[in-house]
């Protein structure tokens, strides 16, 4: 077990030692996508040794914690979200020894490590599923999954009308051990990702044990994949509407956001609470409303949930204000911090989303207006980092990377692209390995190329090209994160006060601090609220007035 991080107690003005707020309430958490962050062994695929070698970069960037997407043994049918062994590292990422070394090195730098837990489904190569197939219908080993006979005279139709999130039916028919057509099994995602039956005690026990395995190794917490999916409505009822699902959408469905999931998280919370060091559970829960999301972070459940309503909000003053107010209000009754997120490995990067017309969703294939997208992305980031709560940063957004929208179809690997016959599932575009240097194989990602091709323009977006360059996106992130540490008003607390502002401008005040965001495409003149602290674009201040450029955010101390 590694040494755990202890939060220092803070001294109050009265001289008493006050309990500090838990670290995660206002933490900035950086998402590493292991395939695409840094390649330590030159095979073109990122790995744990690569991540470890870049920890000093993350420390310098100023984040508090790192969330790692899955690195477990996996056939990689869904980039590692199809886990064959939850206690082993895929050889392509390294060994358990590398994971241990990574956690220790991170802790030595005072960085926390959150690992990705994938409990809704496993890989079809997981021992349990292979055994279940081998044993045939009627076997108790099948009860750990959702096996059902088909409908129709010969069982040739799926048991119900559910669609996979990745397209096509959510059921695949198996062959019996004697080769005849057999039962069907449920997979909300790819056929290689059979859903566990969470009513089964063995499934529940196994995951409690997996939690302990990673907690014992020193993990500071878990990002819980598809946290809204584990429990299915009794009887697996038809949906009936014939509606197609949107990828990872917020629809009300009999397999999402069922009340039964909460008991599972309560039992997990009890386990985490046994460990020292404020370990956390973070829900990836796509729910119809922020109020439903808040249920996952009640005091005896998880600590945080991703705010996907915020992620999917357009660059529009009223919409932003509404979602900020709604998110804060929804979390208040449960006492959880609100979280903010703009990008992750499942959605088109926000620098590209914001350069496209609003309302196109999160799977874009168009580059849009690149300059506009970056301008808004920088402004959106400063707005996000000024809000109370915890913020998530997805690797490469600190470089202002756009999505790679023109990947040739033959290099794509996202299973949803193939299941949707190329009409959806463009997630490879945000998964392209990030550039570290101007020159060299894969721009410093590794010495042996990169598993997805990187655009040539990325040389100038590399860490090397942006380091020390005033106004670069990387330096903006560094300055913002440094300011967030220096100014307690940023990130802390649970509320914002809205100030009067011209149309299209958001102006919010926190303790000792004001954030102004111009969402319009034209400069706006307004009384300078204080001393300029940081801005996403040059702000002119004269005679007590400031000119906020188009699509820009400025931070002020007051
Ligand atoms: C989550 C992951 C996504 C994955 C899916 C199935 O939404 O973020 O990448 O494809 O779950 O595990």
XYZ file of C-alpha atoms and ligand atoms in Angstrom:
570
model
C 0.000 0.000 0.000
C 1.409 3.418 -0.851
C 1.660 6.304 1.516
C -1.588 8.239 1.372
C -1.978 11.915 0.811
C -3.041 13.760 3.905
C -4.646 17.147 3.518
C -2.944 19.763 5.700
C -5.185 21.308 8.334
C -5.681 25.022 7.786
C -5.237 27.582 10.518
C -8.134 29.973 11.049
C -7.745 33.630 11.982
C -8.687 32.761 15.538
C -5.712 30.434 15.641
C -7.785 27.239 15.803
C -7.089 24.428 13.412
C -10.139 24.009 11.160
C -10.881 20.857 9.210
C -10.021 21.638 5.603
C -12.631 21.040 2.928
C -12.072 17.664 1.300
C -9.629 17.937 -1.603
C -12.135 16.873 -4.245
C -14.699 19.609 -3.629
C -12.846 22.111 -5.790
C -10.257 19.874 -7.439
C -9.175 20.243 -11.041
C -8.992 16.721 -12.399
C -7.105 15.982 -15.599
C -8.280 13.110 -17.758
C -5.522 11.014 -19.298
C -6.526 8.729 -22.140
C -3.690 6.192 -21.769
C -3.539 5.184 -25.451
C -2.906 8.749 -26.519
C -0.993 10.572 -23.828
C 2.621 9.387 -23.985
C 4.238 6.272 -25.413
C 7.102 5.008 -23.260
C 8.160 1.991 -25.325
C 7.869 3.285 -28.882
C 5.134 0.934 -30.097
C 2.861 3.762 -31.228
C 0.464 3.259 -28.318
C 0.544 5.258 -25.109
C 1.311 3.392 -21.893
C 1.699 3.686 -18.135
C 5.464 4.274 -18.301
C 4.785 7.165 -20.695
C 2.228 8.676 -18.332
C 4.606 8.338 -15.409
C 7.342 10.146 -17.301
C 4.977 13.072 -17.932
C 3.686 13.489 -14.379
C 5.963 16.503 -13.814
C 4.192 18.210 -16.738
C 0.830 17.664 -15.049
C 2.208 18.929 -11.772
C 3.472 22.048 -13.466
C 0.180 22.509 -15.269
C -1.339 22.771 -11.823
C -3.967 20.039 -11.649
C -4.856 18.226 -8.435
C -5.626 14.765 -9.710
C -5.406 12.567 -12.758
C -8.187 10.290 -13.960
C -6.928 7.463 -16.132
C -9.248 5.871 -18.681
C -9.065 2.051 -18.575
C -5.723 0.288 -18.789
C -6.933 -3.200 -17.816
C -6.409 -6.427 -19.734
C -8.772 -6.092 -22.659
C -9.182 -7.181 -26.265
C -9.752 -3.454 -26.987
C -13.069 -3.869 -28.764
C -14.030 -0.517 -27.192
C -10.600 0.942 -26.453
C -10.329 -0.831 -23.113
C -13.912 -0.259 -21.916
C -14.281 -4.001 -22.548
C -12.421 -5.458 -19.586
C -11.267 -9.086 -19.587
C -9.504 -8.927 -16.209
C -10.156 -6.118 -13.737
C -7.049 -6.898 -11.726
C -4.520 -7.009 -14.567
C -2.968 -4.380 -16.806
C -3.123 -4.902 -20.541
C 0.398 -5.745 -21.780
C 0.060 -2.914 -24.270
C -0.075 -0.471 -21.332
C 2.455 -2.220 -19.091
C 2.269 -4.290 -15.918
C 0.812 -4.071 -12.451
C 4.256 -3.031 -11.342
C 3.994 -0.019 -13.704
C 0.598 0.871 -12.235
C 2.008 0.712 -8.733
C 5.003 2.837 -9.758
C 2.702 5.361 -11.443
C 0.554 5.733 -8.338
C 3.606 6.100 -6.101
C 5.226 8.684 -8.363
C 2.000 10.663 -8.566
C 1.651 10.674 -4.795
C 5.237 11.814 -4.421
C 4.241 14.843 -6.506
C 1.068 15.351 -4.482
C -1.124 14.315 -7.408
C -4.028 11.928 -6.859
C -4.879 9.069 -9.180
C -8.438 8.123 -10.083
C -8.901 4.896 -12.014
C -11.751 4.009 -14.337
C -14.069 1.267 -13.132
C -16.274 -0.421 -15.745
C -19.031 -2.264 -13.875
C -21.917 -2.278 -16.352
C -20.321 -4.777 -18.682
C -17.132 -6.720 -19.215
C -15.438 -8.153 -22.284
C -16.794 -11.211 -24.039
C -13.317 -12.600 -23.293
C -13.813 -12.271 -19.517
C -13.600 -15.714 -17.878
C -17.114 -15.497 -16.510
C -18.637 -14.856 -19.904
C -16.621 -17.547 -21.613
C -17.648 -20.023 -18.941
C -21.268 -18.967 -19.316
C -21.149 -19.607 -23.057
C -19.432 -22.954 -22.601
C -21.905 -24.182 -20.018
C -24.940 -23.536 -22.199
C -28.580 -22.572 -21.443
C -29.870 -23.246 -17.959
C -26.396 -22.962 -16.430
C -26.220 -20.934 -13.243
C -23.109 -19.311 -14.631
C -25.315 -17.585 -17.186
C -27.217 -15.814 -14.413
C -24.351 -13.354 -13.970
C -25.320 -11.889 -17.352
C -28.625 -11.287 -19.107
C -29.193 -14.402 -21.215
C -32.707 -14.889 -22.627
C -34.367 -17.104 -25.211
C -35.304 -15.244 -28.385
C -38.803 -14.447 -29.559
C -40.408 -15.904 -32.678
C -41.101 -19.529 -33.614
C -37.435 -20.523 -33.427
C -36.176 -17.877 -31.050
C -34.777 -16.015 -34.037
C -35.850 -12.559 -32.786
C -34.169 -10.612 -29.980
C -35.859 -10.861 -26.563
C -36.890 -7.207 -26.607
C -36.588 -4.088 -28.765
C -33.645 -2.434 -27.001
C -31.028 -0.860 -29.213
C -27.314 -0.772 -28.469
C -25.936 2.705 -27.746
C -23.462 1.961 -30.528
C -26.229 1.076 -33.014
C -28.052 -2.156 -33.907
C -29.872 -4.461 -31.500
C -28.696 -4.633 -27.890
C -28.829 -8.432 -28.119
C -26.622 -10.978 -29.805
C -27.584 -14.580 -30.350
C -25.206 -17.250 -29.095
C -24.506 -20.686 -30.418
C -25.153 -23.623 -28.091
C -22.191 -25.810 -27.161
C -23.416 -28.263 -29.871
C -23.379 -25.484 -32.481
C -27.169 -24.975 -32.768
C -28.523 -21.400 -32.432
C -29.038 -20.635 -28.778
C -29.997 -17.895 -26.337
C -29.380 -14.195 -26.731
C -27.379 -11.993 -24.368
C -27.767 -8.319 -23.623
C -25.105 -5.731 -24.450
C -26.026 -2.065 -24.185
C -22.787 -1.271 -26.026
C -20.837 -3.470 -28.477
C -21.555 -7.225 -28.758
C -18.094 -7.729 -27.247
C -19.359 -6.000 -24.051
C -21.926 -8.271 -22.336
C -23.869 -6.541 -19.545
C -23.538 -7.944 -16.064
C -26.673 -8.912 -14.166
C -26.379 -6.696 -11.111
C -29.143 -8.575 -9.286
C -26.653 -11.405 -8.882
C -24.773 -11.486 -5.541
C -21.600 -12.825 -7.201
C -21.435 -9.734 -9.416
C -21.906 -7.484 -6.407
C -19.239 -9.329 -4.395
C -16.793 -9.334 -7.260
C -16.944 -5.575 -7.690
C -16.583 -4.912 -3.994
C -13.444 -7.002 -4.149
C -12.182 -5.149 -7.255
C -12.704 -1.844 -5.442
C -10.569 -3.070 -2.566
C -7.891 -4.320 -4.922
C -7.343 -0.839 -6.378
C -7.832 0.966 -3.084
C -5.170 -1.278 -1.555
C -2.853 -0.372 -4.413
C -3.304 3.280 -3.483
C -5.881 4.516 -6.017
C -7.526 7.711 -4.765
C -10.824 6.866 -6.323
C -12.870 5.618 -9.223
C -14.585 7.161 -12.177
C -17.543 4.837 -12.558
C -18.323 4.069 -16.179
C -22.005 4.017 -17.211
C -22.989 4.411 -13.567
C -26.593 4.911 -14.678
C -26.784 1.578 -16.494
C -26.179 -1.204 -14.012
C -29.777 -1.934 -13.040
C -32.379 -2.721 -15.678
C -36.155 -2.336 -15.283
C -37.727 -5.590 -14.027
C -38.752 -7.886 -16.854
C -36.627 -5.970 -19.377
C -39.703 -4.312 -20.928
C -39.849 -3.174 -24.550
C -39.370 0.523 -25.188
C -42.036 0.385 -27.828
C -41.501 3.777 -29.393
C -39.078 2.624 -32.057
C -37.004 5.709 -31.304
C -33.331 5.411 -32.084
C -31.036 6.231 -29.199
C -28.623 9.067 -29.361
C -25.069 8.094 -28.503
C -24.789 8.426 -24.728
C -27.928 10.532 -24.757
C -30.032 11.691 -21.868
C -33.157 9.766 -22.822
C -35.419 8.063 -20.283
C -34.922 4.347 -20.895
C -35.722 1.126 -18.999
C -32.019 0.359 -18.816
C -30.800 3.746 -17.612
C -31.032 5.621 -14.345
C -33.134 3.018 -12.553
C -33.545 3.709 -8.848
C -31.909 0.388 -7.948
C -28.434 1.649 -8.870
C -28.246 3.784 -5.761
C -28.095 0.855 -3.342
C -24.981 -0.348 -5.151
C -23.222 2.982 -4.699
C -24.169 3.129 -1.046
C -22.430 -0.168 -0.495
C -19.364 1.058 -2.376
C -19.267 4.257 -0.370
C -19.087 2.257 2.827
C -15.991 0.519 1.459
C -14.285 3.754 0.428
C -14.993 5.259 3.829
C -13.025 2.458 5.455
C -9.882 3.733 3.749
C -7.833 6.709 4.807
C -7.113 9.601 2.503
C -10.498 10.836 1.181
C -10.975 8.391 -1.691
C -13.697 9.310 -4.165
C -16.361 7.905 -6.463
C -17.244 9.882 -9.581
C -20.336 8.969 -11.561
C -20.470 8.930 -15.315
C -24.231 9.119 -15.243
C -26.131 10.405 -18.238
C -29.527 11.231 -16.816
C -32.479 13.224 -18.121
C -31.978 16.119 -15.680
C -29.408 17.561 -13.287
C -31.839 16.756 -10.475
C -31.586 13.061 -11.382
C -27.802 13.389 -11.519
C -27.835 14.858 -8.007
C -29.260 11.595 -6.658
C -25.933 9.880 -7.402
C -24.094 12.242 -5.078
C -26.273 12.116 -1.994
C -24.155 12.111 1.179
C -23.990 8.304 1.412
C -23.350 7.640 -2.284
C -20.780 9.025 -4.693
C -18.763 12.198 -4.253
C -19.080 13.736 -7.699
C -20.952 13.248 -10.947
C -20.019 14.632 -14.330
C -22.179 17.543 -15.351
C -23.094 16.513 -18.872
C -25.830 19.123 -19.058
C -23.041 21.700 -18.883
C -20.943 19.877 -21.459
C -23.824 19.891 -23.926
C -24.709 23.580 -23.473
C -24.266 25.899 -26.438
C -22.144 29.048 -26.395
C -25.023 31.283 -25.428
C -25.353 33.630 -22.494
C -28.849 32.625 -21.450
C -28.296 28.910 -21.863
C -25.046 29.065 -19.927
C -26.535 31.052 -17.111
C -29.474 28.715 -16.890
C -27.342 25.592 -16.748
C -24.975 27.120 -14.187
C -27.886 28.126 -11.947
C -29.637 24.806 -12.501
C -26.512 22.803 -11.715
C -25.753 24.705 -8.521
C -29.365 24.504 -7.380
C -29.581 20.776 -8.085
C -26.495 19.953 -6.032
C -27.334 22.235 -3.102
C -29.900 19.969 -1.406
C -27.534 16.995 -1.479
C -24.516 19.028 -0.391
C -22.298 17.782 -3.223
C -19.995 20.035 -5.210
C -21.055 20.814 -8.732
C -18.681 19.640 -11.433
C -17.913 21.247 -14.760
C -16.634 19.560 -17.881
C -16.276 20.638 -21.489
C -14.488 17.742 -23.170
C -13.718 14.068 -22.710
C -12.828 11.000 -24.787
C -16.429 10.488 -25.947
C -17.299 13.861 -27.429
C -15.993 16.192 -30.106
C -13.436 18.501 -28.489
C -14.979 21.780 -27.370
C -12.606 23.841 -29.517
C -14.358 22.240 -32.502
C -17.886 22.087 -31.077
C -17.847 25.833 -30.448
C -16.645 26.538 -33.994
C -19.716 24.824 -35.418
C -23.335 25.968 -35.440
C -25.151 25.262 -32.153
C -27.315 22.235 -31.594
C -25.352 19.703 -33.630
C -24.704 17.426 -30.672
C -21.422 15.954 -29.524
C -20.376 13.826 -32.512
C -19.252 16.203 -35.238
C -17.534 15.486 -38.479
C -17.046 19.100 -39.538
C -14.151 21.308 -38.539
C -16.278 24.469 -38.534
C -14.608 27.830 -37.949
C -11.375 26.917 -36.232
C -10.400 30.369 -35.047
C -13.852 31.035 -33.604
C -13.881 27.621 -31.935
C -10.559 28.193 -30.196
C -11.504 31.695 -29.093
C -14.708 30.445 -27.518
C -12.981 27.365 -26.076
C -10.478 29.547 -24.234
C -13.254 31.781 -22.948
C -15.350 28.769 -21.945
C -12.444 27.308 -20.004
C -11.909 30.462 -17.968
C -15.624 30.627 -17.265
C -15.625 26.980 -16.149
C -12.623 27.473 -13.897
C -14.318 30.433 -12.216
C -17.308 28.400 -11.102
C -17.627 26.842 -7.646
C -16.884 23.139 -7.571
C -14.613 20.731 -9.330
C -13.539 20.954 -12.972
C -12.406 18.304 -15.419
C -9.815 18.945 -18.109
C -9.372 16.459 -20.943
C -5.824 15.890 -22.170
C -4.891 18.197 -25.029
C -7.545 20.825 -24.358
C -4.824 22.811 -22.591
C -3.136 22.938 -26.004
C -6.335 24.141 -27.666
C -6.398 21.021 -29.806
C -9.243 20.822 -32.283
C -10.955 17.529 -32.980
C -9.472 15.631 -35.905
C -12.566 15.495 -38.048
C -10.998 14.152 -41.239
C -9.526 10.844 -40.078
C -9.701 8.362 -42.930
C -12.311 5.697 -42.247
C -9.728 2.932 -42.467
C -7.807 4.180 -39.414
C -10.867 4.630 -37.239
C -11.319 2.276 -34.301
C -14.411 3.558 -32.481
C -16.813 0.592 -32.534
C -19.795 2.919 -32.720
C -18.539 4.278 -36.058
C -18.808 0.800 -37.563
C -22.076 -0.130 -35.878
C -23.614 3.121 -37.129
C -22.249 2.502 -40.625
C -20.125 5.601 -40.515
C -23.044 7.907 -39.691
C -22.165 8.396 -36.044
C -19.470 7.534 -33.533
C -16.674 9.910 -34.445
C -14.951 9.548 -31.087
C -11.557 8.774 -32.615
C -11.292 12.470 -33.481
C -10.737 13.449 -29.851
C -8.481 10.454 -29.156
C -5.575 11.342 -31.447
C -2.262 11.229 -29.514
C -1.239 14.631 -28.234
C 1.832 16.521 -29.512
C 4.668 17.215 -27.096
C 7.363 18.538 -29.416
C 7.573 20.345 -32.752
C 9.634 17.635 -34.393
C 10.144 13.939 -34.206
C 8.089 10.857 -34.684
C 4.540 11.622 -33.597
C 5.590 15.023 -32.235
C 7.178 13.592 -29.150
C 4.285 11.271 -28.289
C 6.739 8.386 -28.689
C 9.540 7.119 -30.853
C 7.455 4.751 -32.940
C 4.689 6.740 -34.586
C 1.159 7.036 -33.327
C -1.832 4.685 -33.484
C -3.951 7.432 -35.065
C -2.401 9.918 -37.497
C -1.775 13.426 -36.130
C -2.315 16.492 -38.312
C 0.899 18.267 -39.385
C -0.363 21.561 -37.869
C -0.095 19.967 -34.445
C 3.664 20.677 -34.404
C 2.802 24.297 -33.637
C 0.249 23.264 -31.020
C 2.743 21.066 -29.173
C 3.687 21.587 -25.543
C 7.133 22.658 -26.711
C 5.765 25.235 -29.164
C 3.460 26.777 -26.550
C 5.653 26.707 -23.475
C 6.711 30.183 -22.392
C 4.751 31.826 -25.207
C 2.645 34.617 -23.750
C -0.995 34.174 -24.697
C -0.654 30.543 -25.783
C -3.479 28.290 -24.695
C -1.082 26.220 -22.586
C 0.142 29.291 -20.710
C -3.457 30.422 -20.267
C -4.328 27.129 -18.575
C -1.196 27.289 -16.439
C -1.961 30.829 -15.349
C -5.608 30.013 -14.676
C -4.792 26.998 -12.560
C -2.140 28.943 -10.657
C -4.651 31.749 -10.010
C -7.193 29.193 -8.836
C -4.748 28.085 -6.194
C -3.909 31.609 -5.138
C -7.455 32.967 -4.978
C -9.645 30.932 -2.668
C -12.767 32.559 -4.125
C -12.228 30.617 -7.344
C -13.531 27.090 -7.114
C -14.643 27.282 -3.484
C -18.175 27.774 -2.198
C -21.513 26.762 -3.660
C -22.966 29.877 -5.215
C -22.386 32.664 -7.670
C -23.890 36.132 -7.648
C -24.899 37.430 -11.044
C -24.101 41.058 -11.762
C -25.846 43.319 -14.219
C -24.136 43.161 -17.564
C -24.769 44.124 -21.177
C -26.703 41.673 -23.372
C -24.701 38.583 -24.208
C -22.311 39.083 -21.287
C -22.198 36.877 -18.201
C -20.840 38.620 -15.139
C -20.566 36.666 -11.946
C -19.105 37.558 -8.645
C -17.485 35.357 -6.025
C -15.620 36.290 -2.918
C -13.125 38.980 -3.934
C -13.414 38.140 -7.535
C -15.470 38.808 -10.711
C -15.626 36.826 -13.953
C -16.987 38.425 -17.120
C -17.668 36.436 -20.272
C -18.634 38.010 -23.564
C -20.469 35.366 -25.571
C -21.183 37.691 -28.473
C -19.183 38.017 -31.659
C -18.441 41.730 -31.063
C -16.378 43.600 -28.448
C -18.350 44.918 -25.466
C -17.491 47.961 -23.377
C -18.329 47.777 -19.689
C -17.220 49.341 -16.423
C -14.055 47.513 -15.281
C -15.190 45.530 -12.235
C -11.733 45.523 -10.614
C -8.097 44.811 -11.397
C -7.571 42.548 -14.363
C -6.243 39.183 -13.231
C -6.334 37.060 -16.367
C -8.129 37.034 -19.715
C -8.605 34.642 -22.606
C -7.913 37.489 -25.074
C -6.343 40.944 -24.709
C -8.609 43.264 -22.711
C -8.140 47.026 -22.952
C -8.764 48.915 -19.689
C -9.004 52.710 -19.758
C -10.561 55.293 -17.444
C -12.402 52.655 -15.461
C -13.841 51.018 -18.553
C -12.864 47.728 -20.140
C -13.353 46.490 -23.653
C -13.977 42.796 -23.582
C -13.201 41.323 -27.004
C -15.649 39.049 -28.835
C -16.006 35.597 -27.229
C -13.685 36.299 -24.341
C -13.568 35.833 -20.573
C -11.752 38.066 -18.114
C -11.104 37.492 -14.418
C -10.944 40.479 -12.085
C -9.953 40.841 -8.472
C -12.102 43.283 -6.537
C -18.588 5.146 -21.307
C -17.212 5.458 -21.826
C -17.170 5.174 -23.291
C -17.470 3.720 -23.513
C -18.794 3.336 -22.874
C -18.933 1.856 -22.759
O -19.536 5.997 -21.766
O -16.888 6.774 -21.505
O -15.932 5.497 -23.854
O -17.523 3.440 -24.886
O -18.900 3.818 -21.563
O -18.084 1.375 -21.765
